[in-house]
Amino acid sequence: MTAAGKSPNDEARVAIVTGAGRGIGHAVALELGRAGYSLCVAARSRDELEETRSQSGLAPDRALIVLVDLAAEEAPDQLMGAALDRYGHVDVLVNNAGWAPPRTPLLKMRPVDVDRMIAVNLRAPIALTRLAAAAMIPRGAGTIVNVASSAALKAPAGEAVYAATKSGLIAFTRAAFAEMRKSGLKLAVIVPGLVDTAMIPNNKRLDRAAMLSTASVARAVMQIVDAPAGTCPLEVRLEPQLDPERQG
């Protein structure tokens, strides 16, 4: 305890990152750790989260691991409860976790896969945003970043449900910001094009070298987090400079 009766964690900035075991979430967690944030990293794989924590260089008491499947209805409450129990507050929430099966025609889509996409990609971010905002508003500040996808805008065949969930996330972010901007909260959505992650399988029609890197998306998240007071980059679109989809 300090002389003022507070532990060091009382003043540390705290960030929650979902899907932090790999891909964009892993990169975002490392950027936030480098910027001095204590972390709450969430995903389904302990091994991957342990690797994220190790690479962050943070001590275990500053990098809380929460094993959670965000498809479960109670998962957002469990995650936010764990973060608040450890740190007492939250300054940043990055709703990055997402899920989709391989491209599948709508008529062949399994109902269980439809339900999981809606739960992970839309229901969980909505629930976590509500919980985080409730904790942030009394402090008069906080940043919530939702990670969508250009599929929401391009609506490719075989991705009808995935595109719908990401489009819903964009609309949700806009409306939530309109409601809570007077409370001092920043709410933003990042809409990246093709990112080189394990979620996109190898395909001879794709040039992976031309895709966005996870690091580039993480830097965009930090630009939102570090935006000056009085401004909110509500929607940030990122596209690769070169088109990764080979023609012909």
CSV table of C-alpha atoms in Angstrom, one decimal:
chain,number,residue,atom,x,y,z
A,1,MET,CA,0.0,0.0,0.0
A,2,THR,CA,1.1,3.6,-0.6
A,3,ALA,CA,1.2,6.4,1.9
A,4,ALA,CA,-2.2,7.5,0.6
A,5,GLY,CA,-3.7,4.0,1.4
A,6,LYS,CA,-3.9,2.9,-2.2
A,7,SER,CA,-2.2,0.0,-3.9
A,8,PRO,CA,-0.2,0.8,-7.2
A,9,ASN,CA,-3.0,-0.9,-9.2
A,10,ASP,CA,-5.5,1.7,-8.0
A,11,GLU,CA,-3.8,4.2,-10.4
A,12,ALA,CA,-2.7,1.9,-13.2
A,13,ARG,CA,-4.5,2.2,-16.5
A,14,VAL,CA,-6.4,-1.0,-17.2
A,15,ALA,CA,-7.4,-2.5,-20.6
A,16,ILE,CA,-9.5,-5.6,-21.4
A,17,VAL,CA,-8.8,-7.3,-24.7
A,18,THR,CA,-10.9,-10.2,-25.9
A,19,GLY,CA,-9.6,-12.7,-28.4
A,20,ALA,CA,-6.1,-11.8,-27.0
A,21,GLY,CA,-4.5,-15.2,-27.5
A,22,ARG,CA,-3.6,-14.7,-31.2
A,23,GLY,CA,-4.1,-12.5,-34.2
A,24,ILE,CA,-5.3,-8.9,-33.8
A,25,GLY,CA,-6.1,-9.3,-30.1
A,26,HIS,CA,-2.6,-10.6,-29.4
A,27,ALA,CA,-1.1,-7.6,-31.2
A,28,VAL,CA,-3.4,-5.1,-29.5
A,29,ALA,CA,-2.6,-6.5,-26.0
A,30,LEU,CA,1.1,-6.1,-26.7
A,31,GLU,CA,0.7,-2.5,-27.8
A,32,LEU,CA,-1.3,-1.7,-24.7
A,33,GLY,CA,1.2,-3.4,-22.5
A,34,ARG,CA,4.0,-1.4,-24.0
A,35,ALA,CA,2.0,1.8,-23.4
A,36,GLY,CA,1.9,1.0,-19.7
A,37,TYR,CA,-1.6,-0.5,-19.3
A,38,SER,CA,-2.3,-3.4,-17.0
A,39,LEU,CA,-4.1,-6.1,-19.0
A,40,CYS,CA,-7.0,-8.4,-18.7
A,41,VAL,CA,-6.6,-10.8,-21.6
A,42,ALA,CA,-9.4,-13.1,-22.5
A,43,ALA,CA,-9.8,-16.1,-24.8
A,44,ARG,CA,-10.5,-19.9,-24.7
A,45,SER,CA,-6.9,-21.1,-24.8
A,46,ARG,CA,-4.7,-20.8,-21.7
A,47,ASP,CA,-1.5,-21.6,-23.7
A,48,GLU,CA,-2.1,-18.8,-26.1
A,49,LEU,CA,-2.9,-16.3,-23.4
A,50,GLU,CA,0.2,-17.3,-21.4
A,51,GLU,CA,2.2,-16.5,-24.5
A,52,THR,CA,0.6,-13.1,-24.8
A,53,ARG,CA,1.3,-12.4,-21.2
A,54,SER,CA,4.9,-13.6,-21.6
A,55,GLN,CA,5.5,-11.4,-24.6
A,56,SER,CA,3.9,-8.4,-23.0
A,57,GLY,CA,6.7,-8.4,-20.4
A,58,LEU,CA,4.2,-7.6,-17.6
A,59,ALA,CA,4.3,-9.3,-14.3
A,60,PRO,CA,1.5,-11.7,-13.6
A,61,ASP,CA,-0.2,-9.3,-11.3
A,62,ARG,CA,-0.5,-6.8,-14.1
A,63,ALA,CA,-1.7,-9.3,-16.8
A,64,LEU,CA,-4.7,-11.1,-15.7
A,65,ILE,CA,-5.7,-14.2,-17.8
A,66,VAL,CA,-9.4,-15.0,-18.0
A,67,LEU,CA,-10.4,-18.2,-19.8
A,68,VAL,CA,-13.8,-17.6,-21.3
A,69,ASP,CA,-16.0,-18.7,-24.2
A,70,LEU,CA,-17.9,-15.5,-25.3
A,71,ALA,CA,-20.6,-17.7,-26.9
A,72,ALA,CA,-21.8,-18.4,-23.4
A,73,GLU,CA,-24.5,-16.0,-22.2
A,74,GLU,CA,-22.8,-15.5,-18.8
A,75,ALA,CA,-19.3,-15.0,-20.2
A,76,PRO,CA,-19.4,-11.2,-20.4
A,77,ASP,CA,-20.4,-10.9,-16.7
A,78,GLN,CA,-17.7,-13.3,-15.7
A,79,LEU,CA,-15.0,-11.4,-17.7
A,80,MET,CA,-15.9,-8.0,-16.5
A,81,GLY,CA,-16.3,-9.2,-12.9
A,82,ALA,CA,-12.8,-10.8,-13.0
A,83,ALA,CA,-11.3,-7.6,-14.3
A,84,LEU,CA,-13.0,-5.3,-11.8
A,85,ASP,CA,-12.2,-7.7,-8.9
A,86,ARG,CA,-8.5,-7.6,-9.8
A,87,TYR,CA,-8.1,-3.9,-10.7
A,88,GLY,CA,-11.2,-2.0,-9.4
A,89,HIS,CA,-11.7,-0.2,-12.7
A,90,VAL,CA,-11.3,-0.4,-16.4
A,91,ASP,CA,-10.1,2.3,-18.8
A,92,VAL,CA,-10.1,0.5,-22.2
A,93,LEU,CA,-12.2,-2.3,-23.6
A,94,VAL,CA,-11.2,-3.8,-27.0
A,95,ASN,CA,-14.0,-6.1,-28.3
A,96,ASN,CA,-11.8,-8.0,-30.7
A,97,ALA,CA,-13.0,-11.7,-30.4
A,98,GLY,CA,-14.8,-13.0,-33.5
A,99,TRP,CA,-15.7,-16.3,-35.0
A,100,ALA,CA,-16.8,-17.6,-38.4
A,101,PRO,CA,-16.8,-21.0,-40.1
A,102,PRO,CA,-15.3,-21.3,-43.6
A,103,ARG,CA,-17.4,-19.6,-46.3
A,104,THR,CA,-20.7,-21.5,-46.5
A,105,PRO,CA,-23.8,-20.9,-48.5
A,106,LEU,CA,-26.7,-19.7,-46.3
A,107,LEU,CA,-28.9,-22.6,-47.1
A,108,LYS,CA,-26.1,-25.0,-45.9
A,109,MET,CA,-25.3,-23.1,-42.8
A,110,ARG,CA,-25.7,-25.1,-39.6
A,111,PRO,CA,-28.0,-23.4,-37.0
A,112,VAL,CA,-25.3,-24.0,-34.3
A,113,ASP,CA,-22.8,-22.0,-36.4
A,114,VAL,CA,-25.3,-19.2,-37.0
A,115,ASP,CA,-26.0,-19.0,-33.2
A,116,ARG,CA,-22.3,-18.9,-32.4
A,117,MET,CA,-21.5,-16.1,-34.8
A,118,ILE,CA,-24.3,-14.0,-33.5
A,119,ALA,CA,-23.2,-14.7,-29.9
A,120,VAL,CA,-19.5,-14.1,-30.2
A,121,ASN,CA,-19.5,-11.3,-32.9
A,122,LEU,CA,-22.5,-9.3,-31.7
A,123,ARG,CA,-24.2,-10.3,-28.5
A,124,ALA,CA,-21.0,-10.5,-26.4
A,125,PRO,CA,-19.6,-7.1,-27.6
A,126,ILE,CA,-22.9,-5.5,-26.8
A,127,ALA,CA,-23.0,-7.0,-23.3
A,128,LEU,CA,-19.4,-6.1,-22.6
A,129,THR,CA,-19.9,-2.6,-23.8
A,130,ARG,CA,-22.8,-2.1,-21.5
A,131,LEU,CA,-20.9,-3.5,-18.5
A,132,ALA,CA,-17.7,-1.5,-19.3
A,133,ALA,CA,-19.7,1.7,-19.8
A,134,ALA,CA,-21.4,1.3,-16.5
A,135,ALA,CA,-18.0,1.1,-14.8
A,136,MET,CA,-16.5,4.0,-16.9
A,137,ILE,CA,-19.3,6.6,-16.7
A,138,PRO,CA,-18.8,7.3,-13.0
A,139,ARG,CA,-15.1,8.0,-13.7
A,140,GLY,CA,-16.1,10.4,-16.6
A,141,ALA,CA,-13.8,8.7,-19.1
A,142,GLY,CA,-13.1,5.5,-21.0
A,143,THR,CA,-12.5,4.0,-24.4
A,144,ILE,CA,-14.3,1.1,-26.1
A,145,VAL,CA,-13.1,-0.1,-29.4
A,146,ASN,CA,-15.1,-2.7,-31.4
A,147,VAL,CA,-13.3,-4.6,-34.2
A,148,ALA,CA,-15.6,-5.2,-37.2
A,149,SER,CA,-14.7,-6.3,-40.7
A,150,SER,CA,-15.0,-5.0,-44.2
A,151,ALA,CA,-17.3,-8.0,-44.8
A,152,ALA,CA,-19.9,-5.7,-43.2
A,153,LEU,CA,-19.6,-3.4,-46.2
A,154,LYS,CA,-18.7,-5.8,-49.0
A,155,ALA,CA,-21.2,-8.5,-48.0
A,156,PRO,CA,-19.4,-11.3,-49.8
A,157,ALA,CA,-21.3,-14.5,-50.9
A,158,GLY,CA,-20.9,-17.2,-48.4
A,159,GLU,CA,-20.6,-14.8,-45.5
A,160,ALA,CA,-24.1,-13.6,-45.0
A,161,VAL,CA,-24.4,-14.2,-41.3
A,162,TYR,CA,-20.9,-13.0,-40.5
A,163,ALA,CA,-21.4,-9.9,-42.6
A,164,ALA,CA,-24.7,-9.2,-40.7
A,165,THR,CA,-23.0,-9.5,-37.3
A,166,LYS,CA,-20.2,-7.2,-38.2
A,167,SER,CA,-22.6,-4.7,-39.8
A,168,GLY,CA,-24.7,-4.8,-36.6
A,169,LEU,CA,-21.5,-4.1,-34.6
A,170,ILE,CA,-20.9,-1.0,-36.7
A,171,ALA,CA,-24.5,0.3,-36.2
A,172,PHE,CA,-24.4,-0.6,-32.5
A,173,THR,CA,-21.2,1.4,-32.0
A,174,ARG,CA,-22.5,4.5,-33.7
A,175,ALA,CA,-25.7,4.5,-31.7
A,176,ALA,CA,-24.0,3.7,-28.4
A,177,PHE,CA,-21.6,6.6,-29.0
A,178,ALA,CA,-24.6,8.9,-29.7
A,179,GLU,CA,-26.0,7.9,-26.3
A,180,MET,CA,-22.9,8.1,-24.2
A,181,ARG,CA,-20.7,10.8,-25.7
A,182,LYS,CA,-21.9,13.3,-23.1
A,183,SER,CA,-20.5,11.0,-20.4
A,184,GLY,CA,-17.0,11.4,-21.7
A,185,LEU,CA,-16.7,8.0,-23.2
A,186,LYS,CA,-15.1,7.3,-26.6
A,187,LEU,CA,-16.7,4.5,-28.6
A,188,ALA,CA,-15.2,3.6,-31.9
A,189,VAL,CA,-15.3,0.8,-34.4
A,190,ILE,CA,-12.4,-0.4,-36.6
A,191,VAL,CA,-13.4,-1.8,-40.0
A,192,PRO,CA,-10.3,-3.6,-41.4
A,193,GLY,CA,-10.0,-5.3,-44.8
A,194,LEU,CA,-8.3,-8.6,-45.1
A,195,VAL,CA,-5.9,-9.2,-42.2
A,196,ASP,CA,-3.3,-11.9,-42.2
A,197,THR,CA,-4.6,-14.1,-39.4
A,198,ALA,CA,-5.3,-17.8,-38.9
A,199,MET,CA,-9.0,-17.0,-39.4
A,200,ILE,CA,-8.4,-16.7,-43.1
A,201,PRO,CA,-7.2,-20.0,-44.6
A,202,ASN,CA,-4.6,-20.2,-47.2
A,203,ASN,CA,-6.0,-19.8,-50.7
A,204,LYS,CA,-4.2,-19.6,-54.0
A,205,ARG,CA,-6.4,-16.6,-54.9
A,206,LEU,CA,-5.1,-14.6,-52.0
A,207,ASP,CA,-1.7,-12.9,-51.7
A,208,ARG,CA,-1.1,-13.0,-47.9
A,209,ALA,CA,1.9,-10.6,-48.2
A,210,ALA,CA,-0.5,-7.9,-49.4
A,211,MET,CA,-2.9,-8.3,-46.4
A,212,LEU,CA,-3.0,-6.0,-43.5
A,213,SER,CA,-0.7,-7.1,-40.6
A,214,THR,CA,-2.1,-7.5,-37.1
A,215,ALA,CA,0.4,-4.9,-36.0
A,216,SER,CA,-1.1,-2.3,-38.3
A,217,VAL,CA,-4.6,-2.9,-36.9
A,218,ALA,CA,-3.2,-2.7,-33.3
A,219,ARG,CA,-1.6,0.6,-34.1
A,220,ALA,CA,-4.9,1.9,-35.3
A,221,VAL,CA,-6.5,0.8,-32.0
A,222,MET,CA,-3.8,2.8,-30.2
A,223,GLN,CA,-4.5,5.9,-32.3
A,224,ILE,CA,-8.1,5.7,-31.0
A,225,VAL,CA,-7.0,5.1,-27.4
A,226,ASP,CA,-4.6,8.0,-27.6
A,227,ALA,CA,-7.0,10.4,-29.4
A,228,PRO,CA,-7.0,13.9,-27.8
A,229,ALA,CA,-9.7,14.7,-25.3
A,230,GLY,CA,-12.7,16.2,-27.0
A,231,THR,CA,-12.3,14.0,-30.1
A,232,CYS,CA,-13.5,10.5,-31.0
A,233,PRO,CA,-12.5,8.6,-34.2
A,234,LEU,CA,-15.9,7.0,-34.4
A,235,GLU,CA,-15.2,4.8,-37.4
A,236,VAL,CA,-11.8,3.9,-38.8
A,237,ARG,CA,-11.6,1.9,-42.0
A,238,LEU,CA,-8.3,0.2,-42.9
A,239,GLU,CA,-7.6,-1.3,-46.3
A,240,PRO,CA,-4.4,-2.9,-47.6
A,241,GLN,CA,-2.6,-0.6,-50.0
A,242,LEU,CA,-2.6,-3.4,-52.6
A,243,ASP,CA,-5.5,-5.7,-53.3
A,244,PRO,CA,-4.7,-9.2,-51.8
A,245,GLU,CA,-7.4,-10.9,-53.9
A,246,ARG,CA,-5.7,-12.0,-57.1
A,247,GLN,CA,-7.7,-11.5,-60.3
A,248,GLY,CA,-8.3,-14.3,-62.8
